[in-house]
Amino acid sequence: MTAQIISGKDIAKQIREEIKQEIAELKEKHNVVPGLATILVGDDPASQVYVGSKEKTCQALGIYSERHDLPESTDEAALLALIDRLNEDNKINGILVQLPLPKHINENNVIMAIDPKKDVDGFHPVNVGKIMIGEPEYLPCTPHGIQELLIRSDTKIDGADVVVVGRSNIVGKPIANILLQKKEGANATVTICHTGTRDIASHTKRADILIIALGRPKAITADMVKDGVVVIDVGVNRIGKTEEGKDILCGDVDFEAVKEKAKAITPVPGGVGPMTIVMLMENTVKSAKLAAGLV
Ligand code: NAP
């Protein structure tokens, strides 16, 4: 069996068109323009690329965007003061602080300072808790993107055995929680594996859907999966440079070997990555609609 390739690039493009349409209607019918503020502290090159592409996507879709680039030496108080100001700014519906932050800034304090109504990353404990009780306001972008990939590739989630490898707060735990809910596009039986799991392969081998987010190149090999599995590879690993100096990327799954057994699989790049940004845009639009009393 050679797997169907689930193209995040194509699905993200389709969702972008839907969002663009919605933004045009919001402007035309209600004079509402969603606004996103991004904050980048320091000059990490990868973070600069991420923030740059978020800004470009805002412009392409008609979202007002504001970029705050702060020096590495910025102290926590100054960052919190900026967040306070953006919390009060009516033009801004979403605040995104690019992670990771420099070591001298406490990430949790920063996440907690963002008004949960503007927490379009979905990392604030209020929003995390709302997912837990099945009343989500904002789903975190990467897990939401994963769920959309499954739904839009017609993968049966209801009743499926889902195995998630990785338990980070931004991917593993929230996707497990989302797919566990007694809802459409969810209702799965979910197992989470991590470094404390005794025999990971014994779990991955029985999965109908495998979601891999551990940050180890090609760690999931063909002998660890069953025939007909659907694989979502979240990992992004830089394993070298091309002659032109571009990063060579690979996922956490041995794509070439696993695709021969899987029913469907996401590539890296072009799988989960493109979905994360569109889900951020979707959350920003939702926040604008909530603020305008339209939902
Ligand atoms: P993270 O915070 O480093 O968490 C990694 C998780 O994997 C941890 O729970 C860790 O277990 C587990 N793990 C690591 N090695 C393991 C092993 N050998 N066996 C079992 N479990 C293991 O990573 P993350 O932020 O979730 O990111 C994971 C990957 O996804 C990275 O490559 C990242 O770049 C990528 N990512 C991509 C996107 C996107 O938009 N495409 C978004 C976010 C992340 P412990 O908890 O026991 O330490």
PDB file of N, CA, C and O and ligand atoms in Angstrom, residues 142 165-168 170-172 193-196 200 213-216 234-237 252 272-273 276, ligand 1:
ATOM      1  N   THR A 142      -1.637  24.688  16.294  1.00  0.00           N
ATOM      2  CA  THR A 142      -1.109  23.449  15.696  1.00  0.00           C
ATOM      3  C   THR A 142      -2.076  22.267  15.927  1.00  0.00           C
ATOM      4  O   THR A 142      -2.448  21.585  14.966  1.00  0.00           O
ATOM      5  N   VAL A 165       2.396  10.739  20.304  1.00  0.00           N
ATOM      6  CA  VAL A 165       3.721  10.604  20.915  1.00  0.00           C
ATOM      7  C   VAL A 165       4.263  12.012  21.150  1.00  0.00           C
ATOM      8  O   VAL A 165       4.458  12.778  20.212  1.00  0.00           O
ATOM      9  N   GLY A 166       4.460  12.368  22.423  1.00  0.00           N
ATOM     10  CA  GLY A 166       4.858  13.723  22.832  1.00  0.00           C
ATOM     11  C   GLY A 166       3.751  14.333  23.672  1.00  0.00           C
ATOM     12  O   GLY A 166       2.568  14.198  23.339  1.00  0.00           O
ATOM     13  N   ARG A 167       4.137  14.977  24.791  1.00  0.00           N
ATOM     14  CA  ARG A 167       3.114  15.534  25.701  1.00  0.00           C
ATOM     15  C   ARG A 167       3.382  17.004  26.008  1.00  0.00           C
ATOM     16  O   ARG A 167       3.230  17.465  27.141  1.00  0.00           O
ATOM     17  N   SER A 168       3.840  17.752  24.982  1.00  0.00           N
ATOM     18  CA  SER A 168       4.092  19.180  25.238  1.00  0.00           C
ATOM     19  C   SER A 168       2.766  19.909  25.419  1.00  0.00           C
ATOM     20  O   SER A 168       1.705  19.432  24.983  1.00  0.00           O
ATOM     21  N   ILE A 170       2.002  22.576  23.928  1.00  0.00           N
ATOM     22  CA  ILE A 170       1.534  23.225  22.698  1.00  0.00           C
ATOM     23  C   ILE A 170       1.045  22.241  21.638  1.00  0.00           C
ATOM     24  O   ILE A 170       0.309  22.618  20.747  1.00  0.00           O
ATOM     25  N   VAL A 171       1.461  20.974  21.740  1.00  0.00           N
ATOM     26  CA  VAL A 171       0.993  19.999  20.735  1.00  0.00           C
ATOM     27  C   VAL A 171       0.372  18.757  21.396  1.00  0.00           C
ATOM     28  O   VAL A 171      -0.825  18.516  21.282  1.00  0.00           O
ATOM     29  N   GLY A 172       1.190  17.969  22.057  1.00  0.00           N
ATOM     30  CA  GLY A 172       0.746  16.642  22.521  1.00  0.00           C
ATOM     31  C   GLY A 172      -0.479  16.671  23.417  1.00  0.00           C
ATOM     32  O   GLY A 172      -1.499  16.027  23.128  1.00  0.00           O
ATOM     33  N   CYS A 193       2.022   8.961  24.630  1.00  0.00           N
ATOM     34  CA  CYS A 193       3.328   8.378  24.976  1.00  0.00           C
ATOM     35  C   CYS A 193       4.360   9.489  25.177  1.00  0.00           C
ATOM     36  O   CYS A 193       4.244  10.569  24.589  1.00  0.00           O
ATOM     37  N   HIS A 194       5.380   9.202  25.982  1.00  0.00           N
ATOM     38  CA  HIS A 194       6.418  10.186  26.311  1.00  0.00           C
ATOM     39  C   HIS A 194       7.660   9.435  26.745  1.00  0.00           C
ATOM     40  O   HIS A 194       7.704   8.191  26.612  1.00  0.00           O
ATOM     41  N   THR A 195       8.645  10.120  27.300  1.00  0.00           N
ATOM     42  CA  THR A 195       9.894   9.427  27.640  1.00  0.00           C
ATOM     43  C   THR A 195       9.717   8.436  28.804  1.00  0.00           C
ATOM     44  O   THR A 195      10.559   7.582  29.021  1.00  0.00           O
ATOM     45  N   GLY A 196       8.609   8.559  29.523  1.00  0.00           N
ATOM     46  CA  GLY A 196       8.367   7.603  30.613  1.00  0.00           C
ATOM     47  C   GLY A 196       7.610   6.362  30.141  1.00  0.00           C
ATOM     48  O   GLY A 196       7.379   5.448  30.943  1.00  0.00           O
ATOM     49  N   ILE A 200       7.143   2.072  23.603  1.00  0.00           N
ATOM     50  CA  ILE A 200       6.375   2.961  22.714  1.00  0.00           C
ATOM     51  C   ILE A 200       5.792   2.186  21.528  1.00  0.00           C
ATOM     52  O   ILE A 200       4.628   2.353  21.167  1.00  0.00           O
ATOM     53  N   ALA A 213       4.813  14.056  17.739  1.00  0.00           N
ATOM     54  CA  ALA A 213       5.373  15.390  18.040  1.00  0.00           C
ATOM     55  C   ALA A 213       6.433  15.247  19.103  1.00  0.00           C
ATOM     56  O   ALA A 213       6.204  15.530  20.276  1.00  0.00           O
ATOM     57  N   LEU A 214       7.606  14.756  18.696  1.00  0.00           N
ATOM     58  CA  LEU A 214       8.661  14.607  19.710  1.00  0.00           C
ATOM     59  C   LEU A 214       9.934  15.373  19.398  1.00  0.00           C
ATOM     60  O   LEU A 214      10.747  15.620  20.289  1.00  0.00           O
ATOM     61  N   GLY A 215      10.143  15.736  18.134  1.00  0.00           N
ATOM     62  CA  GLY A 215      11.336  16.510  17.811  1.00  0.00           C
ATOM     63  C   GLY A 215      12.585  15.654  17.682  1.00  0.00           C
ATOM     64  O   GLY A 215      13.671  16.069  18.056  1.00  0.00           O
ATOM     65  N   ARG A 216      12.409  14.428  17.139  1.00  0.00           N
ATOM     66  CA  ARG A 216      13.547  13.526  16.898  1.00  0.00           C
ATOM     67  C   ARG A 216      13.437  13.033  15.458  1.00  0.00           C
ATOM     68  O   ARG A 216      12.474  12.332  15.117  1.00  0.00           O
ATOM     69  N   VAL A 234       4.191  15.865  13.112  1.00  0.00           N
ATOM     70  CA  VAL A 234       4.273  17.276  13.513  1.00  0.00           C
ATOM     71  C   VAL A 234       5.732  17.763  13.549  1.00  0.00           C
ATOM     72  O   VAL A 234       6.010  18.942  13.415  1.00  0.00           O
ATOM     73  N   GLY A 235       6.648  16.831  13.685  1.00  0.00           N
ATOM     74  CA  GLY A 235       8.062  17.189  13.882  1.00  0.00           C
ATOM     75  C   GLY A 235       8.650  18.030  12.762  1.00  0.00           C
ATOM     76  O   GLY A 235       8.328  17.844  11.590  1.00  0.00           O
ATOM     77  N   VAL A 236       9.476  18.983  13.156  1.00  0.00           N
ATOM     78  CA  VAL A 236      10.248  19.746  12.179  1.00  0.00           C
ATOM     79  C   VAL A 236      11.694  19.717  12.659  1.00  0.00           C
ATOM     80  O   VAL A 236      12.028  20.313  13.682  1.00  0.00           O
ATOM     81  N   ASN A 237      12.528  18.971  11.943  1.00  0.00           N
ATOM     82  CA  ASN A 237      13.929  18.840  12.347  1.00  0.00           C
ATOM     83  C   ASN A 237      14.826  19.354  11.233  1.00  0.00           C
ATOM     84  O   ASN A 237      14.628  19.013  10.066  1.00  0.00           O
ATOM     85  N   ASP A 252       9.468  13.676  12.260  1.00  0.00           N
ATOM     86  CA  ASP A 252       9.797  12.697  13.296  1.00  0.00           C
ATOM     87  C   ASP A 252       9.527  11.270  12.817  1.00  0.00           C
ATOM     88  O   ASP A 252       9.751  10.308  13.550  1.00  0.00           O
ATOM     89  N   VAL A 272       1.762  19.623   8.533  1.00  0.00           N
ATOM     90  CA  VAL A 272       1.146  20.375   9.636  1.00  0.00           C
ATOM     91  C   VAL A 272       1.541  21.860   9.599  1.00  0.00           C
ATOM     92  O   VAL A 272       0.722  22.733   9.902  1.00  0.00           O
ATOM     93  N   GLY A 273       2.786  22.140   9.212  1.00  0.00           N
ATOM     94  CA  GLY A 273       3.324  23.506   9.259  1.00  0.00           C
ATOM     95  C   GLY A 273       2.391  24.567   8.678  1.00  0.00           C
ATOM     96  O   GLY A 273       2.021  25.520   9.375  1.00  0.00           O
ATOM     97  N   THR A 276      -0.761  25.665  10.792  1.00  0.00           N
ATOM     98  CA  THR A 276      -0.652  26.411  12.048  1.00  0.00           C
ATOM     99  C   THR A 276      -0.980  27.892  11.835  1.00  0.00           C
ATOM    100  O   THR A 276      -1.740  28.487  12.602  1.00  0.00           O
TER     101      THR A 276
HETATM  102  P1  NAP B   1       8.760  19.459  23.091  1.00  0.00           P
HETATM  103  O1  NAP B   1       8.152  20.514  23.927  1.00  0.00           O
HETATM  104  O2  NAP B   1      10.237  19.306  23.006  1.00  0.00           O
HETATM  105  O3  NAP B   1       8.141  18.066  23.560  1.00  0.00           O
HETATM  106  C1  NAP B   1       8.600  16.853  23.024  1.00  0.00           C
HETATM  107  C2  NAP B   1       7.822  15.726  23.626  1.00  0.00           C
HETATM  108  O4  NAP B   1       8.280  14.513  23.035  1.00  0.00           O
HETATM  109  C3  NAP B   1       7.998  15.601  25.139  1.00  0.00           C
HETATM  110  O5  NAP B   1       6.755  15.318  25.722  1.00  0.00           O
HETATM  111  C4  NAP B   1       8.961  14.430  25.300  1.00  0.00           C
HETATM  112  O6  NAP B   1       8.691  13.641  26.424  1.00  0.00           O
HETATM  113  C5  NAP B   1       8.624  13.600  24.061  1.00  0.00           C
HETATM  114  N1  NAP B   1       9.795  12.834  23.621  1.00  0.00           N
HETATM  115  C6  NAP B   1      10.987  13.311  23.200  1.00  0.00           C
HETATM  116  N2  NAP B   1      11.804  12.283  22.877  1.00  0.00           N
HETATM  117  C7  NAP B   1      11.109  11.167  23.094  1.00  0.00           C
HETATM  118  C8  NAP B   1      11.408   9.787  22.953  1.00  0.00           C
HETATM  119  N3  NAP B   1      12.595   9.366  22.495  1.00  0.00           N
HETATM  120  N4  NAP B   1      10.455   8.900  23.270  1.00  0.00           N
HETATM  121  C9  NAP B   1       9.248   9.303  23.718  1.00  0.00           C
HETATM  122  N5  NAP B   1       8.899  10.587  23.873  1.00  0.00           N
HETATM  123  C10 NAP B   1       9.828  11.513  23.561  1.00  0.00           C
HETATM  124  O7  NAP B   1       8.284  19.546  21.573  1.00  0.00           O
HETATM  125  P2  NAP B   1       7.004  20.225  20.859  1.00  0.00           P
HETATM  126  O8  NAP B   1       7.038  21.669  21.067  1.00  0.00           O
HETATM  127  O9  NAP B   1       5.768  19.450  21.142  1.00  0.00           O
HETATM  128  O10 NAP B   1       7.423  19.941  19.351  1.00  0.00           O
HETATM  129  C11 NAP B   1       7.603  18.632  18.855  1.00  0.00           C
HETATM  130  C12 NAP B   1       8.056  18.715  17.400  1.00  0.00           C
HETATM  131  O11 NAP B   1       7.014  19.349  16.654  1.00  0.00           O
HETATM  132  C13 NAP B   1       9.301  19.566  17.179  1.00  0.00           C
HETATM  133  O12 NAP B   1      10.031  19.027  16.100  1.00  0.00           O
HETATM  134  C14 NAP B   1       8.740  20.925  16.776  1.00  0.00           C
HETATM  135  O13 NAP B   1       9.622  21.662  15.954  1.00  0.00           O
HETATM  136  C15 NAP B   1       7.523  20.496  15.994  1.00  0.00           C
HETATM  137  N6  NAP B   1       6.435  21.508  15.976  1.00  0.00           N
HETATM  138  C16 NAP B   1       5.915  21.817  14.759  1.00  0.00           C
HETATM  139  C17 NAP B   1       4.880  22.725  14.675  1.00  0.00           C
HETATM  140  C18 NAP B   1       4.303  23.056  13.347  1.00  0.00           C
HETATM  141  O14 NAP B   1       3.558  24.002  13.195  1.00  0.00           O
HETATM  142  N7  NAP B   1       4.579  22.256  12.317  1.00  0.00           N
HETATM  143  C19 NAP B   1       4.379  23.343  15.831  1.00  0.00           C
HETATM  144  C20 NAP B   1       4.913  22.979  17.073  1.00  0.00           C
HETATM  145  C21 NAP B   1       5.945  22.047  17.125  1.00  0.00           C
HETATM  146  P3  NAP B   1       8.876  14.141  27.952  1.00  0.00           P
HETATM  147  O15 NAP B   1       7.676  15.019  28.228  1.00  0.00           O
HETATM  148  O16 NAP B   1       8.848  12.899  28.725  1.00  0.00           O
HETATM  149  O17 NAP B   1      10.174  14.891  27.977  1.00  0.00           O
END
